[in-house]
Short mmCIF file of C-alpha atoms and ligand atoms in Angstrom, two decimals:
data_model
loop_
_atom_site.label_atom_id
_atom_site.label_comp_id
_atom_site.label_asym_id
_atom_site.label_seq_id
_atom_site.Cartn_x
_atom_site.Cartn_y
_atom_site.Cartn_z
CA MET A 7 0.00 0.00 0.00
CA PHE A 8 1.51 3.30 -1.14
CA SER A 9 2.12 5.68 1.74
CA LEU A 10 4.11 8.90 2.10
CA GLU A 11 3.62 9.14 5.88
CA LYS A 12 7.30 9.68 6.71
CA SER A 13 7.76 12.06 3.79
CA LYS A 14 4.78 14.08 5.03
CA GLN A 15 6.36 14.49 8.44
CA ALA A 16 9.72 15.30 6.89
CA PHE A 17 8.14 17.92 4.60
CA ALA A 18 6.34 19.57 7.53
CA GLU A 19 9.61 19.83 9.44
CA ALA A 20 11.56 21.01 6.38
CA ARG A 21 9.04 23.81 5.83
CA THR A 22 9.90 25.30 9.22
CA TYR A 23 13.56 25.64 8.22
CA MET A 24 13.53 26.26 4.46
CA PRO A 25 11.14 28.30 2.30
CA GLY A 26 8.59 25.82 0.98
CA GLY A 27 10.63 23.05 2.62
CA VAL A 28 12.96 22.82 -0.38
CA ASN A 29 16.12 24.26 -1.92
CA SER A 30 14.69 24.60 -5.42
CA PRO A 31 11.01 25.43 -6.01
CA VAL A 32 9.91 22.64 -8.38
CA ARG A 33 10.74 20.04 -5.72
CA SER A 34 7.84 21.26 -3.58
CA TYR A 35 5.15 19.87 -5.95
CA ARG A 36 3.41 23.27 -5.94
CA SER A 37 2.08 22.79 -9.47
CA VAL A 38 0.74 19.26 -9.00
CA GLY A 39 -0.21 19.44 -5.32
CA GLY A 40 0.46 16.71 -2.77
CA ASN A 41 3.55 15.80 -0.84
CA PRO A 42 6.92 15.21 -2.48
CA PRO A 43 8.60 11.93 -1.56
CA PHE A 44 11.79 12.53 0.42
CA ILE A 45 14.53 10.56 -1.28
CA SER A 46 16.94 8.38 0.66
CA SER A 47 18.93 6.71 -2.12
CA ALA A 48 19.15 5.99 -5.83
CA SER A 49 20.65 3.31 -8.01
CA GLY A 50 20.49 2.73 -11.77
CA SER A 51 17.02 3.64 -13.04
CA ARG A 52 15.54 3.69 -9.51
CA ILE A 53 15.14 6.09 -6.64
CA TYR A 54 13.92 5.15 -3.17
CA ASP A 55 12.12 7.29 -0.62
CA ILE A 56 12.17 7.29 3.18
CA ASP A 57 8.82 5.45 3.30
CA GLY A 58 10.40 2.52 1.46
CA ASN A 59 8.74 3.28 -1.91
CA GLU A 60 10.69 2.46 -5.06
CA TYR A 61 10.29 4.45 -8.27
CA ILE A 62 11.44 4.16 -11.87
CA ASP A 63 13.01 7.58 -12.19
CA TYR A 64 12.37 9.68 -15.31
CA VAL A 65 13.62 12.88 -13.67
CA LEU A 66 17.22 11.74 -13.12
CA SER A 67 18.04 14.81 -11.04
CA TRP A 68 16.52 16.92 -13.85
CA GLY A 69 18.78 15.39 -16.45
CA PRO A 70 22.34 14.70 -15.30
CA MET A 71 22.22 10.96 -14.61
CA ILE A 72 22.39 9.67 -18.20
CA LEU A 73 24.44 6.68 -17.02
CA GLY A 74 21.99 5.94 -14.22
CA HIS A 75 22.20 6.74 -10.51
CA ALA A 76 25.28 5.76 -8.55
CA ASN A 77 27.08 4.49 -11.62
CA PRO A 78 29.90 2.33 -10.17
CA GLU A 79 32.68 3.90 -12.28
CA ILE A 80 31.61 7.45 -11.44
CA VAL A 81 31.26 6.60 -7.75
CA ALA A 82 34.72 4.99 -7.77
CA SER A 83 36.25 8.11 -9.36
CA ILE A 84 34.67 10.32 -6.72
CA LEU A 85 35.80 8.05 -3.88
CA GLU A 86 39.30 8.00 -5.31
CA ALA A 87 39.40 11.80 -5.55
CA ILE A 88 38.14 12.64 -2.06
CA PRO A 89 41.13 11.47 0.02
CA ARG A 90 43.38 13.72 -2.07
CA GLY A 91 41.48 16.72 -0.68
CA THR A 92 38.14 18.21 -1.69
CA SER A 93 39.18 21.69 -2.84
CA TYR A 94 42.48 23.50 -3.40
CA GLY A 95 41.61 26.77 -5.10
CA ALA A 96 44.58 26.17 -7.38
CA PRO A 97 45.08 24.72 -10.87
CA THR A 98 44.99 20.93 -11.36
CA LEU A 99 45.74 18.52 -14.20
CA LEU A 100 42.16 17.29 -14.02
CA GLU A 101 40.71 20.59 -15.24
CA THR A 102 42.68 20.43 -18.50
CA GLU A 103 41.67 16.77 -18.94
CA VAL A 104 38.01 17.69 -18.55
CA ALA A 105 38.38 20.68 -20.92
CA LYS A 106 39.90 18.36 -23.56
CA LYS A 107 37.04 15.87 -23.18
CA ILE A 108 34.43 18.61 -23.48
CA GLN A 109 36.09 19.82 -26.65
CA ALA A 110 36.09 16.31 -28.08
CA PHE A 111 32.29 16.28 -27.82
CA TYR A 112 31.80 19.98 -28.59
CA PRO A 113 34.50 21.14 -31.04
CA SER A 114 33.01 24.66 -31.03
CA MET A 115 34.10 25.04 -27.39
CA GLU A 116 37.68 25.92 -28.26
CA MET A 117 38.20 27.36 -24.78
CA VAL A 118 36.13 26.84 -21.66
CA ARG A 119 35.63 28.24 -18.18
CA MET A 120 34.37 25.85 -15.50
CA VAL A 121 31.72 27.07 -13.06
CA ASN A 122 29.45 25.47 -10.46
CA SER A 123 25.93 25.67 -11.90
CA GLY A 124 24.00 26.23 -15.09
CA THR A 125 22.90 29.60 -13.72
CA GLU A 126 26.50 30.72 -13.36
CA SER A 127 27.35 29.47 -16.81
CA THR A 128 24.60 31.42 -18.64
CA MET A 129 25.10 34.51 -16.47
CA SER A 130 28.82 34.53 -17.25
CA ALA A 131 28.34 33.82 -20.96
CA LEU A 132 26.03 36.83 -21.15
CA ARG A 133 28.52 39.06 -19.36
CA LEU A 134 31.14 37.94 -21.84
CA ALA A 135 28.83 38.67 -24.78
CA ARG A 136 28.09 42.12 -23.41
CA GLY A 137 31.73 42.84 -22.64
CA TYR A 138 32.87 41.56 -26.01
CA THR A 139 30.34 43.51 -28.08
CA GLY A 140 30.13 46.60 -25.87
CA ARG A 141 26.32 46.34 -26.10
CA ASP A 142 23.74 45.87 -23.32
CA LYS A 143 20.60 44.33 -24.78
CA ILE A 144 20.05 40.60 -24.92
CA VAL A 145 17.33 38.49 -26.48
CA LYS A 146 15.74 35.46 -24.87
CA PHE A 147 12.70 33.41 -25.77
CA ILE A 148 9.51 33.10 -23.76
CA GLY A 149 9.41 29.77 -21.96
CA CYS A 150 13.16 29.20 -22.14
CA TYR A 151 14.77 28.99 -18.70
CA HIS A 152 18.42 29.83 -18.33
CA GLY A 153 18.80 29.80 -14.56
CA HIS A 154 17.88 32.50 -12.10
CA SER A 155 20.29 35.38 -12.70
CA ASP A 156 18.67 38.84 -12.93
CA SER A 157 18.94 39.39 -16.69
CA LEU A 158 17.32 36.06 -17.40
CA LEU A 159 14.41 36.07 -14.98
CA VAL A 160 12.34 38.03 -17.40
CA LYS A 161 9.29 37.21 -19.44
CA ALA A 162 7.32 39.12 -22.06
CA GLY A 163 4.43 41.45 -21.53
CA SER A 164 2.12 41.62 -24.51
CA GLY A 165 3.19 42.30 -28.05
CA LEU A 166 5.63 40.71 -30.38
CA ALA A 167 8.90 42.13 -29.10
CA THR A 168 8.40 43.39 -25.61
CA PHE A 169 11.07 45.04 -23.58
CA GLY A 170 11.21 42.88 -20.52
CA VAL A 171 9.54 43.22 -17.17
CA PRO A 172 10.96 41.35 -14.18
CA ASP A 173 9.51 37.90 -13.60
CA SER A 174 10.36 38.08 -9.90
CA PRO A 175 10.44 40.76 -7.24
CA GLY A 176 14.05 41.69 -6.61
CA VAL A 177 15.05 41.87 -10.25
CA PRO A 178 15.79 45.55 -10.94
CA THR A 179 13.56 47.06 -13.63
CA GLY A 180 16.64 48.57 -15.24
CA VAL A 181 18.23 45.16 -15.67
CA ALA A 182 15.05 43.58 -17.00
CA GLU A 183 14.64 46.36 -19.53
CA ASP A 184 17.75 45.19 -21.31
CA THR A 185 16.24 41.74 -21.85
CA ILE A 186 14.04 41.49 -24.90
CA THR A 187 11.74 38.48 -25.05
CA LEU A 188 10.32 36.87 -28.17
CA PRO A 189 8.13 33.82 -28.80
CA TYR A 190 10.13 30.61 -29.30
CA ASN A 191 10.29 29.31 -32.85
CA ASP A 192 9.23 32.66 -34.34
CA SER A 193 11.88 33.46 -36.95
CA ASP A 194 9.97 36.45 -38.34
CA ALA A 195 9.87 38.10 -34.92
CA VAL A 196 13.64 37.64 -34.62
CA ARG A 197 14.26 39.17 -38.05
CA GLN A 198 11.98 42.14 -37.36
CA LEU A 199 13.65 42.81 -34.03
CA PHE A 200 17.13 42.77 -35.51
CA GLU A 201 16.10 45.02 -38.39
CA ALA A 202 14.90 47.58 -35.85
CA HIS A 203 17.42 47.21 -33.02
CA GLY A 204 20.22 44.96 -34.31
CA GLU A 205 23.01 47.41 -33.55
CA SER A 206 22.21 47.49 -29.80
CA ILE A 207 21.86 43.72 -29.24
CA ALA A 208 24.78 41.92 -27.59
CA ALA A 209 23.46 38.37 -27.76
CA ILE A 210 20.70 35.90 -28.37
CA ILE A 211 20.54 33.18 -25.75
CA VAL A 212 18.41 30.16 -26.57
CA GLU A 213 17.74 26.60 -25.53
CA PRO A 214 18.31 25.09 -28.98
CA VAL A 215 15.99 22.31 -27.86
CA ALA A 216 13.71 23.87 -25.27
CA GLY A 217 13.24 21.73 -22.21
CA ASN A 218 11.74 24.17 -19.75
CA MET A 219 8.30 24.53 -21.30
CA GLY A 220 8.32 20.78 -21.75
CA CYS A 221 10.38 19.36 -24.60
CA VAL A 222 9.94 21.66 -27.60
CA PRO A 223 12.20 21.14 -30.62
CA PRO A 224 13.18 24.05 -32.83
CA VAL A 225 11.10 24.26 -36.01
CA GLU A 226 12.95 24.05 -39.29
CA GLY A 227 14.90 27.20 -39.99
CA PHE A 228 14.64 28.71 -36.50
CA LEU A 229 18.19 28.03 -35.30
CA GLU A 230 19.52 28.90 -38.77
CA THR A 231 17.76 32.27 -38.55
CA LEU A 232 19.35 32.95 -35.17
CA ARG A 233 22.76 32.13 -36.62
CA GLU A 234 22.15 34.35 -39.63
CA VAL A 235 20.91 37.48 -37.86
CA THR A 236 23.53 37.38 -35.12
CA THR A 237 26.32 37.03 -37.67
CA GLU A 238 24.87 39.81 -39.79
CA HIS A 239 24.48 42.23 -36.88
CA GLY A 240 27.65 41.40 -34.94
CA ALA A 241 25.80 39.84 -31.99
CA VAL A 242 26.84 36.71 -30.09
CA LEU A 243 24.80 33.51 -30.43
CA ILE A 244 24.68 31.55 -27.18
CA PHE A 245 23.30 28.02 -27.08
CA ASP A 246 22.22 27.10 -23.58
CA GLU A 247 22.70 23.33 -23.76
CA VAL A 248 22.63 22.89 -19.98
CA MET A 249 19.68 20.54 -20.43
CA CYS A 250 19.79 19.39 -24.06
CA GLY A 251 23.58 18.93 -24.10
CA PHE A 252 24.53 15.25 -24.51
CA ARG A 253 20.77 14.55 -24.74
CA SER A 254 20.01 15.72 -28.29
CA SER A 255 23.10 13.87 -29.56
CA SER A 256 26.67 13.14 -28.46
CA GLY A 257 27.54 16.69 -29.52
CA GLY A 258 24.28 18.21 -28.34
CA ALA A 259 21.79 20.23 -30.33
CA GLN A 260 24.50 22.02 -32.30
CA LYS A 261 25.67 18.75 -33.80
CA TYR A 262 22.15 17.40 -34.27
CA TYR A 263 20.89 20.51 -36.11
CA ASN A 264 24.28 21.47 -37.53
CA VAL A 265 24.08 25.08 -36.34
CA ILE A 266 27.19 26.22 -34.51
CA PRO A 267 26.88 28.97 -31.89
CA ASP A 268 29.61 31.34 -30.72
CA LEU A 269 29.26 30.30 -27.09
CA THR A 270 27.82 27.17 -25.47
CA CYS A 271 26.67 26.61 -21.89
CA LEU A 272 26.74 23.09 -20.47
CA GLY A 273 25.75 21.74 -17.06
CA LYS A 274 23.98 18.70 -15.63
CA ILE A 275 25.53 15.68 -17.46
CA VAL A 276 28.94 17.34 -17.79
CA GLY A 277 29.40 17.19 -13.99
CA GLY A 278 28.26 13.60 -13.56
CA GLY A 279 25.75 14.67 -10.89
CA LEU A 280 28.08 16.98 -8.97
CA PRO A 281 27.82 20.78 -8.98
CA MET A 282 29.75 21.59 -12.13
CA ALA A 283 28.95 23.49 -15.30
CA VAL A 284 30.92 25.20 -18.03
CA PHE A 285 30.69 27.78 -20.76
CA GLY A 286 32.96 28.13 -23.72
CA GLY A 287 33.35 28.89 -27.38
CA LYS A 288 35.51 30.74 -29.81
CA LYS A 289 39.03 31.25 -28.54
CA GLU A 290 39.04 34.85 -29.60
CA MET A 291 35.88 35.57 -27.61
CA MET A 292 36.87 33.49 -24.58
CA SER A 293 40.16 35.37 -24.41
CA SER A 294 38.18 38.37 -23.17
CA ILE A 295 37.63 36.52 -19.87
CA ALA A 296 39.85 37.45 -16.90
CA PRO A 297 42.76 37.03 -16.46
CA SER A 298 43.36 36.92 -20.24
CA GLY A 299 41.00 39.82 -20.81
CA PRO A 300 38.89 42.43 -19.01
CA VAL A 301 35.58 40.55 -18.49
CA TYR A 302 35.61 39.43 -14.87
CA GLN A 303 34.53 35.94 -13.85
CA ALA A 304 35.77 33.84 -10.93
CA GLY A 305 34.86 31.09 -8.45
CA THR A 306 36.34 29.65 -5.24
CA LEU A 307 35.07 26.16 -6.02
CA SER A 308 35.25 26.36 -9.82
CA GLY A 309 37.05 23.35 -11.29
CA ASN A 310 36.59 21.58 -7.97
CA PRO A 311 38.64 18.35 -8.01
CA VAL A 312 35.80 16.07 -6.87
CA ALA A 313 33.38 17.52 -9.42
CA MET A 314 36.10 17.27 -12.09
CA ALA A 315 36.61 13.60 -11.21
CA ALA A 316 32.88 12.91 -11.60
CA GLY A 317 32.72 14.88 -14.84
CA LEU A 318 35.81 13.21 -16.26
CA ALA A 319 34.49 9.74 -15.40
CA THR A 320 31.15 10.51 -17.06
CA LEU A 321 32.65 11.98 -20.22
CA SER A 322 35.24 9.19 -20.45
CA MET A 323 32.54 6.54 -20.26
CA LEU A 324 30.43 8.31 -22.88
CA GLN A 325 33.50 8.49 -25.09
CA LYS A 326 34.37 4.84 -24.50
CA TYR A 327 30.82 3.62 -25.15
CA PRO A 328 29.48 5.94 -27.87
CA ASN A 329 26.62 3.47 -28.36
CA ALA A 330 25.26 4.71 -25.04
CA PHE A 331 23.70 7.68 -26.84
CA ARG A 332 21.97 5.45 -29.38
CA GLN A 333 20.85 3.03 -26.69
CA VAL A 334 19.23 5.73 -24.53
CA GLU A 335 17.70 7.37 -27.55
CA GLU A 336 16.19 4.09 -28.75
CA SER A 337 14.71 3.38 -25.31
CA THR A 338 13.27 6.88 -25.20
CA GLU A 339 11.80 6.52 -28.66
CA ALA A 340 10.21 3.18 -27.76
CA LEU A 341 8.74 4.64 -24.58
CA CYS A 342 7.36 7.70 -26.38
CA GLN A 343 5.79 5.60 -29.12
CA GLY A 344 4.25 3.34 -26.47
CA LEU A 345 2.86 6.29 -24.52
CA GLU A 346 1.31 7.79 -27.63
CA ALA A 347 -0.20 4.43 -28.67
CA ALA A 348 -1.64 3.82 -25.19
CA ALA A 349 -3.24 7.27 -25.09
CA LYS A 350 -4.70 6.78 -28.54
CA GLU A 351 -6.11 3.40 -27.64
CA VAL A 352 -7.84 4.84 -24.58
CA GLY A 353 -8.90 8.00 -26.41
CA VAL A 354 -7.04 10.68 -24.44
CA PRO A 355 -5.55 13.45 -26.60
CA VAL A 356 -1.80 13.64 -26.03
CA VAL A 357 1.22 14.72 -28.00
CA VAL A 358 4.56 13.22 -27.00
CA GLN A 359 7.54 15.34 -28.04
CA ARG A 360 11.06 13.99 -27.97
CA VAL A 361 14.56 14.91 -29.00
CA GLY A 362 17.22 12.28 -28.28
CA SER A 363 16.71 11.10 -24.72
CA MET A 364 14.49 13.90 -23.42
CA PHE A 365 10.72 13.97 -23.81
CA THR A 366 7.43 15.43 -22.60
CA LEU A 367 3.95 14.02 -22.76
CA PHE A 368 1.67 17.01 -23.40
CA PHE A 369 -2.05 16.75 -22.74
CA THR A 370 -3.11 18.47 -25.94
CA ASP A 371 -4.14 17.51 -29.43
CA LYS A 372 -1.66 19.61 -31.39
CA ALA A 373 2.11 19.99 -31.58
CA VAL A 374 3.66 22.32 -29.00
CA HIS A 375 5.91 24.92 -30.64
CA ASN A 376 6.08 27.60 -27.97
CA PHE A 377 5.06 28.63 -24.47
CA ASP A 378 1.48 29.55 -25.43
CA ASP A 379 0.97 26.08 -26.92
CA ALA A 380 2.37 24.48 -23.74
CA SER A 381 0.11 26.66 -21.57
CA ALA A 382 -2.94 25.48 -23.49
CA CYS A 383 -2.47 21.89 -22.26
CA ASP A 384 -4.99 20.22 -19.96
CA MET A 385 -3.24 20.73 -16.63
CA GLU A 386 -5.87 18.80 -14.67
CA ALA A 387 -5.27 15.74 -16.85
CA PHE A 388 -1.54 16.16 -16.26
CA LYS A 389 -2.05 16.21 -12.47
CA THR A 390 -4.18 13.08 -12.54
CA PHE A 391 -1.61 11.33 -14.72
CA PHE A 392 1.25 12.43 -12.51
CA HIS A 393 -0.24 11.26 -9.21
CA TYR A 394 -1.59 8.00 -10.64
CA ASN A 395 1.94 7.18 -11.76
CA LEU A 396 3.71 8.35 -8.62
CA GLU A 397 1.51 6.14 -6.45
CA ARG A 398 2.47 3.16 -8.61
CA GLY A 399 6.20 3.76 -8.66
CA ILE A 400 6.71 5.90 -11.74
CA TYR A 401 8.51 9.15 -11.00
CA TYR A 402 7.89 11.79 -13.71
CA ALA A 403 8.78 15.48 -13.58
CA ALA A 404 6.21 17.26 -11.43
CA SER A 405 5.07 19.81 -14.02
CA GLN A 406 3.66 19.86 -17.53
CA TYR A 407 6.36 22.44 -18.29
CA GLU A 408 9.25 20.04 -17.70
CA SER A 409 11.12 17.41 -19.65
CA ASN A 410 11.68 13.79 -18.62
CA PHE A 411 14.83 11.79 -19.24
CA LEU A 412 16.05 8.23 -19.62
CA SER A 413 19.35 6.62 -18.72
CA THR A 414 21.34 3.65 -20.01
CA CYS A 415 19.96 1.75 -16.98
CA HIS A 416 16.28 1.93 -17.98
CA SER A 417 15.49 -1.65 -18.97
CA ASP A 418 12.84 -3.12 -21.27
CA GLN A 419 11.04 -4.30 -18.14
CA ASP A 420 11.07 -0.74 -16.76
CA LEU A 421 9.54 0.51 -19.99
CA ALA A 422 6.92 -2.26 -20.12
CA TYR A 423 5.77 -1.51 -16.55
CA THR A 424 5.77 2.23 -17.29
CA LEU A 425 3.54 1.69 -20.32
CA GLN A 426 1.17 -0.58 -18.37
CA ILE A 427 0.71 2.09 -15.70
CA ALA A 428 0.42 4.86 -18.31
CA LYS A 429 -2.49 3.05 -19.95
CA GLU A 430 -4.25 2.69 -16.61
CA ALA A 431 -3.61 6.38 -15.91
CA PHE A 432 -5.14 7.37 -19.26
CA GLN A 433 -8.17 5.24 -18.38
CA ALA A 434 -8.43 7.04 -15.04
CA ILE A 435 -8.34 10.40 -16.88
CA LYS A 436 -10.98 9.23 -19.34
CA GLY A 437 -13.14 8.32 -16.31
N1 LIG B 22 19.78 26.44 -18.42
C1 LIG B 22 18.91 25.44 -18.63
C2 LIG B 22 18.50 25.12 -20.04
C3 LIG B 22 18.39 24.71 -17.58
O1 LIG B 22 17.52 23.73 -17.81
C4 LIG B 22 18.80 25.05 -16.27
C5 LIG B 22 18.27 24.30 -15.13
O2 LIG B 22 17.46 23.45 -15.20
C6 LIG B 22 19.70 26.08 -16.09
C7 LIG B 22 20.19 26.75 -17.18
C8 LIG B 22 20.18 26.46 -14.73
O3 LIG B 22 21.01 25.46 -14.23
P1 LIG B 22 21.24 25.31 -12.66
O4 LIG B 22 19.94 24.84 -12.09
O5 LIG B 22 22.35 24.31 -12.56
O6 LIG B 22 21.63 26.65 -12.14
#
């Protein structure tokens, strides 16, 4: 019998010490209601909570664990690193090794700077773009999330190209005003904006496969348009591949769609589950970063030896077993096809969108191309689906606006059970 009794007590206590009881909002289950399970351990495709429930995990720490939880080789690398000291604040051989590996997967990252989170990576890439171009304005797309730095916590008001208003109290209006937001996948809007304001725009930052309004691929020509207008107007094109990196393909979205940005941000998988992220790109541009150049960026724990060990182990394994990408992609494809077929059989309108090993099941009857499309989904159906699954040991992302992920550890049996429960959940929605 499914019970979250201990998690309920733990959540109540956590709420007295931490806002919402969590250290990152989506973990609180605000958008689906109910009590989040408190996790005690994870292994392979599974996570376990403090009530003794076991789940097939399609969240995978929001993406990083492509080789499954507690992968023995990654764990061994971490355990080997720790006795040598957990932080030195000084250069190490490991950092260069990791930089070389990153470049092997992402040749466009000729030089990199390691940081501790995706937020830091996008924030720093933007500072570089602004410093390099001497311009202030940046363009982002509605529904793309790039972490929580001030310039990026901005969404559109009404209108096609709206000068941004802060999405959160505490973001200065002046900062938000320099962020222009446009609808995702709208090439015409991008062209019009650059015709009018191209000379004042430092950068476009984009999730080349959006994952933060659910999984939304770029429509044909969209990324090419971004490349074209930025080149034409001397602006920097930044691909935020923190989520879609190593998920869209071995070389991320830029390899998959063959559009090469000036700067790339990576996080999640690149750190093997430890706090590590990176941004990088053209040597000439990266040379503007301190101490080579004037754009300041720094970090006490950046290039941390334990995080580097985890990252190096992950990247080395992915390099050694390049079939891993195909294997995870094939499992994801099979799961998505199964989900779509089950929904169709029961008669619940869903669209399952996937790129590589990330996917979202949208409760809608038409393709989702942007944030408005995602917002039009049946959120009540999503909630029913989510809780039905959770109570039967399937752990999906707790929001319609999120992507789900698979790992090399998700077995055929995992998928078969997932599809069985999905069908029942669709029947429950149908009523
Ligand atoms: N960029 C993208 C595309 C993300 O999905 C995220 C987080 O989910 C971030 C940036 C921020 O990364 P972090 O949570 O490590 O700060």
